[in-house]
Tab-separated table of C-alpha atoms in Angstrom:
chain	number	residue	atom	x	y	z
A	1	MET	CA	14.175	-7.163	26.653
A	2	SER	CA	16.293	-5.749	23.808
A	3	GLN	CA	16.601	-2.034	23.432
A	4	PRO	CA	14.802	-0.197	20.646
A	5	ALA	CA	17.004	1.048	17.823
A	6	THR	CA	18.020	4.744	18.150
A	7	LEU	CA	16.652	7.003	15.420
A	8	GLY	CA	19.652	8.201	13.470
A	9	PHE	CA	21.591	5.078	14.301
A	10	ARG	CA	19.707	2.233	12.729
A	11	ILE	CA	20.366	-0.692	10.487
A	12	LEU	CA	17.207	-2.228	9.213
A	13	PRO	CA	16.857	-5.766	7.863
A	14	MET	CA	18.225	-6.511	4.297
A	15	PRO	CA	15.586	-6.410	1.563
A	16	ALA	CA	14.462	-9.446	-0.411
A	17	ARG	CA	16.878	-10.594	-3.224
A	18	ILE	CA	16.191	-9.873	-6.829
A	19	SER	CA	16.725	-12.926	-9.009
A	20	GLU	CA	19.761	-13.093	-11.206
A	21	ASP	CA	17.615	-13.661	-14.181
A	22	ILE	CA	15.898	-10.388	-13.696
A	23	ILE	CA	19.214	-8.548	-13.172
A	24	GLN	CA	20.565	-9.979	-16.327
A	25	ARG	CA	17.450	-9.063	-18.376
A	26	PHE	CA	17.721	-5.449	-17.246
A	27	GLN	CA	21.293	-5.254	-18.388
A	28	THR	CA	19.971	-4.827	-22.002
A	29	VAL	CA	17.213	-2.284	-21.095
A	30	VAL	CA	18.058	1.363	-21.562
A	31	THR	CA	16.928	3.878	-18.928
A	32	PRO	CA	14.747	5.925	-21.296
A	33	HIS	CA	12.523	2.955	-21.926
A	34	ILE	CA	12.153	2.300	-18.164
A	35	SER	CA	11.508	5.983	-17.555
A	36	ASP	CA	8.885	6.259	-20.352
A	37	ASN	CA	6.968	3.232	-19.043
A	38	MET	CA	6.916	4.612	-15.556
A	39	GLN	CA	5.306	7.975	-16.707
A	40	ARG	CA	8.741	9.677	-16.528
A	41	LEU	CA	8.426	10.146	-12.782
A	42	CYS	CA	11.036	7.630	-11.500
A	43	GLY	CA	14.263	9.076	-12.545
A	44	VAL	CA	17.081	10.547	-10.551
A	45	ILE	CA	18.040	14.142	-11.448
A	46	GLY	CA	21.254	16.007	-11.098
A	47	LEU	CA	23.833	13.166	-10.626
A	48	LYS	CA	26.578	12.434	-13.082
A	49	PRO	CA	28.681	9.397	-13.786
A	50	TYR	CA	32.241	9.064	-12.516
A	51	HIS	CA	33.055	6.014	-14.627
A	52	HIS	CA	33.270	5.213	-18.319
A	53	ARG	CA	30.630	2.925	-19.897
A	54	LYS	CA	29.896	-0.023	-17.490
A	55	LYS	CA	26.201	-0.333	-16.862
A	56	LEU	CA	24.868	-0.334	-13.268
A	57	VAL	CA	22.156	-2.899	-12.432
A	58	GLY	CA	21.478	-4.073	-8.837
A	59	ARG	CA	19.378	-4.135	-5.770
A	60	ALA	CA	19.443	-0.940	-3.648
A	61	ILE	CA	20.934	-0.881	-0.294
A	62	THR	CA	20.044	2.536	1.008
A	63	VAL	CA	22.035	4.718	3.398
A	64	LYS	CA	21.026	8.052	4.914
A	65	VAL	CA	23.877	10.007	6.362
A	66	ARG	CA	24.671	13.388	7.876
A	67	PRO	CA	26.198	15.551	5.168
A	68	GLY	CA	29.962	14.921	5.137
A	69	ASP	CA	29.907	11.781	7.225
A	70	ASN	CA	30.504	8.288	5.869
A	71	LEU	CA	30.401	5.877	8.863
A	72	MET	CA	27.212	4.084	7.856
A	73	ILE	CA	28.425	3.900	4.192
A	74	HIS	CA	31.390	1.830	5.451
A	75	LYS	CA	28.944	-0.376	7.269
A	76	ALA	CA	26.730	-0.689	4.228
A	77	ILE	CA	29.703	-1.927	2.182
A	78	ASP	CA	30.330	-4.495	4.850
A	79	ILE	CA	26.862	-5.986	4.826
A	80	ALA	CA	26.217	-5.545	1.124
A	81	GLU	CA	25.879	-8.811	-0.896
A	82	PRO	CA	27.382	-9.248	-4.301
A	83	GLY	CA	25.575	-7.313	-6.937
A	84	ASP	CA	24.047	-4.668	-4.591
A	85	VAL	CA	24.148	-0.984	-5.276
A	86	ILE	CA	24.981	1.351	-2.395
A	87	VAL	CA	22.552	4.265	-2.586
A	88	VAL	CA	23.447	7.134	-0.387
A	89	ASP	CA	21.392	10.154	0.600
A	90	GLY	CA	24.019	12.770	1.681
A	91	GLY	CA	21.635	15.664	1.317
A	92	GLY	CA	23.237	16.793	-1.867
A	93	GLU	CA	26.059	18.389	-0.009
A	94	ILE	CA	29.316	18.400	-2.009
A	95	THR	CA	31.734	20.261	0.272
A	96	GLN	CA	33.138	16.925	1.569
A	97	ALA	CA	33.535	13.692	-0.267
A	98	LEU	CA	31.581	10.597	1.045
A	99	VAL	CA	33.528	7.913	-0.837
A	100	GLY	CA	37.020	7.668	-2.512
A	101	GLU	CA	39.355	5.170	-3.801
A	102	LEU	CA	39.776	3.054	-0.771
A	103	MET	CA	36.070	2.567	-0.320
A	104	GLN	CA	35.630	1.843	-3.961
A	105	MET	CA	38.273	-0.896	-3.663
A	106	HIS	CA	36.578	-2.411	-0.690
A	107	ALA	CA	33.231	-2.332	-2.391
A	108	GLN	CA	34.649	-3.862	-5.577
A	109	VAL	CA	36.400	-6.660	-3.694
A	110	ARG	CA	33.004	-7.488	-2.031
A	111	GLY	CA	31.286	-7.573	-5.285
A	112	VAL	CA	29.196	-4.514	-4.902
A	113	ALA	CA	27.807	-3.311	-8.286
A	114	GLY	CA	28.286	0.433	-7.732
A	115	PHE	CA	27.593	3.541	-5.858
A	116	VAL	CA	24.870	6.172	-6.163
A	117	ILE	CA	25.866	9.194	-4.089
A	118	ASP	CA	23.692	12.262	-3.573
A	119	GLY	CA	26.791	14.091	-2.373
A	120	ALA	CA	30.451	14.234	-3.472
A	121	VAL	CA	33.249	11.713	-4.290
A	122	ARG	CA	36.979	12.071	-4.549
A	123	ASP	CA	39.811	10.150	-6.187
A	124	VAL	CA	37.865	10.569	-9.382
A	125	ALA	CA	40.741	9.208	-11.558
A	126	ALA	CA	40.532	5.924	-9.600
A	127	PHE	CA	36.877	5.515	-10.365
A	128	TYR	CA	37.450	6.016	-14.031
A	129	ALA	CA	40.515	3.706	-14.046
A	130	ALA	CA	38.463	0.920	-12.459
A	131	ASP	CA	35.353	1.738	-14.519
A	132	PHE	CA	33.559	1.103	-11.204
A	133	PRO	CA	29.941	2.413	-11.710
A	134	CYS	CA	29.523	5.601	-9.604
A	135	TYR	CA	26.997	8.328	-9.984
A	136	ALA	CA	27.360	11.369	-7.726
A	137	ARG	CA	26.304	15.013	-7.279
A	138	GLY	CA	29.934	16.350	-7.521
A	139	ASN	CA	33.583	15.895	-6.456
A	140	THR	CA	35.980	17.468	-4.028
A	141	HIS	CA	39.387	16.650	-2.498
A	142	ARG	CA	38.069	17.265	1.025
A	143	GLY	CA	37.422	14.046	2.965
A	144	PRO	CA	34.647	13.064	5.297
A	145	PHE	CA	34.135	12.465	9.008
A	146	LYS	CA	33.214	9.005	10.435
A	147	GLU	CA	31.156	9.762	13.457
A	148	GLY	CA	27.505	9.309	12.277
A	149	PRO	CA	24.553	9.517	12.590
A	150	GLY	CA	23.358	7.340	9.773
A	151	GLU	CA	20.739	4.816	8.870
A	152	ILE	CA	20.762	1.727	6.585
A	153	ASN	CA	17.866	0.367	4.557
A	154	VAL	CA	15.566	3.244	5.202
A	155	PRO	CA	13.710	5.235	2.465
A	156	VAL	CA	16.012	7.840	0.936
A	157	ALA	CA	15.492	10.791	-1.367
A	158	ILE	CA	17.954	10.977	-4.267
A	159	GLY	CA	17.672	13.777	-6.864
A	160	GLY	CA	14.026	14.233	-6.351
A	161	LEU	CA	13.089	10.449	-6.197
A	162	VAL	CA	12.354	8.418	-3.171
A	163	ILE	CA	14.197	5.052	-3.225
A	164	GLU	CA	13.377	2.209	-1.023
A	165	ALA	CA	15.791	-0.607	-0.023
A	166	GLY	CA	15.210	-3.398	-2.431
A	167	ASP	CA	14.344	-1.205	-5.477
A	168	LEU	CA	16.205	-2.223	-8.681
A	169	ILE	CA	18.619	0.516	-9.673
A	170	VAL	CA	19.519	0.864	-13.414
A	171	GLY	CA	22.131	3.338	-14.577
A	172	ASP	CA	23.538	4.062	-17.999
A	173	GLU	CA	24.853	6.995	-20.038
A	174	ASP	CA	21.402	8.606	-19.952
A	175	GLY	CA	21.055	8.572	-16.106
A	176	LEU	CA	19.509	6.631	-13.269
A	177	VAL	CA	16.169	5.072	-12.647
A	178	ALA	CA	14.721	2.976	-9.717
A	179	VAL	CA	12.172	0.328	-10.197
A	180	PRO	CA	10.133	-0.973	-7.207
A	181	ALA	CA	10.525	-4.713	-6.753
A	182	ASP	CA	6.907	-5.429	-7.340
A	183	ARG	CA	7.004	-3.812	-10.857
A	184	LEU	CA	10.118	-5.569	-12.287
A	185	ASP	CA	8.264	-8.178	-14.535
A	186	ALA	CA	5.762	-5.514	-15.796
A	187	LEU	CA	8.496	-3.052	-16.644
A	188	LEU	CA	10.507	-5.664	-18.620
A	189	ALA	CA	7.569	-6.518	-20.721
A	190	ALA	CA	6.652	-2.856	-21.343
A	191	ALA	CA	10.223	-1.873	-22.162
A	192	ALA	CA	10.540	-4.858	-24.622
A	193	ALA	CA	7.424	-3.723	-26.383
A	194	GLN	CA	8.657	-0.165	-26.645
A	195	ALA	CA	12.119	-1.332	-27.994
A	196	GLN	CA	10.271	-3.300	-30.688
A	197	ARG	CA	8.159	-0.247	-31.667
A	198	GLU	CA	11.176	1.875	-31.840
A	199	ARG	CA	13.043	-0.669	-34.058
A	200	GLN	CA	10.093	-0.495	-36.439
A	201	ARG	CA	10.219	3.283	-36.323
A	202	LYS	CA	13.897	3.358	-37.190
A	203	GLU	CA	13.430	1.138	-40.097
A	204	ALA	CA	10.604	3.269	-41.426
A	205	ILE	CA	12.740	6.531	-40.865
A	206	LEU	CA	15.571	5.005	-42.932
A	207	LYS	CA	13.213	4.106	-45.753
A	208	GLY	CA	11.580	7.554	-45.702
A	209	GLU	CA	8.217	5.940	-44.688
A	210	ASP	CA	7.897	7.403	-41.201
A	211	LYS	CA	4.565	9.158	-41.036
A	212	ARG	CA	4.754	12.718	-39.970
A	213	GLY	CA	1.238	13.891	-40.236
A	214	TRP	CA	0.638	13.977	-36.590
A	215	ILE	CA	2.718	17.214	-36.355
A	216	ASP	CA	0.427	19.287	-38.586
A	217	ALA	CA	-2.642	17.644	-37.146
A	218	TYR	CA	-1.671	18.673	-33.620
A	219	LEU	CA	-0.659	22.163	-34.698
A	220	LYS	CA	-4.028	22.628	-36.439
A	221	GLU	CA	-5.861	21.526	-33.312
A	222	LYS	CA	-3.962	24.367	-31.516
A	223	GLY	CA	-4.956	26.933	-34.070
A	224	VAL	CA	-1.586	27.121	-35.875
A	225	ILE	CA	-1.842	27.911	-39.597
A	226	ALA	CA	1.107	26.192	-41.456
């Protein structure tokens, strides 16, 4: 009989794939439209990009580590499939970097789409030079340990949001969101409808035809005399 996995040293099965068609369609969806249509509850807070403009879209491979230790991040890179996003719960600790240039190179060669690190990175210039999508809490020159513990494909908490292995991660200049796999089609439709409404609003604004009466109506309801 096989031994049960040890809590703190576990690698759970890989999540279901997300179709390439879905991935490509989300490439043109901005994060505000995703956030608005998830009641503004599914965004990651407090991480900043360490790359230029390349968009991040891919399936989440989640990693939970002891702050300052990257053993299981190395393993996650080794088992990730092309297009995956390595999402790391490092407890928000930024005194030691969890990834750097060499790990970025390994990940890029394997086809990993990017990193989301609730912790620190280093070799910042290399991330910018490669334009390899990376969002992190901060940066430091101090390196990590490689001893564990750590777990892969378990639920993690990143900037106030619980992310499950298999969620779709979307990152752009406005930030990061995570979409559960069973909501992808619905979110695409809702985001497309919002984009169309906003195009119509922009046209009306440029023509001076955007109706602004709602402001005074709301203020009147609150008892404000204009």
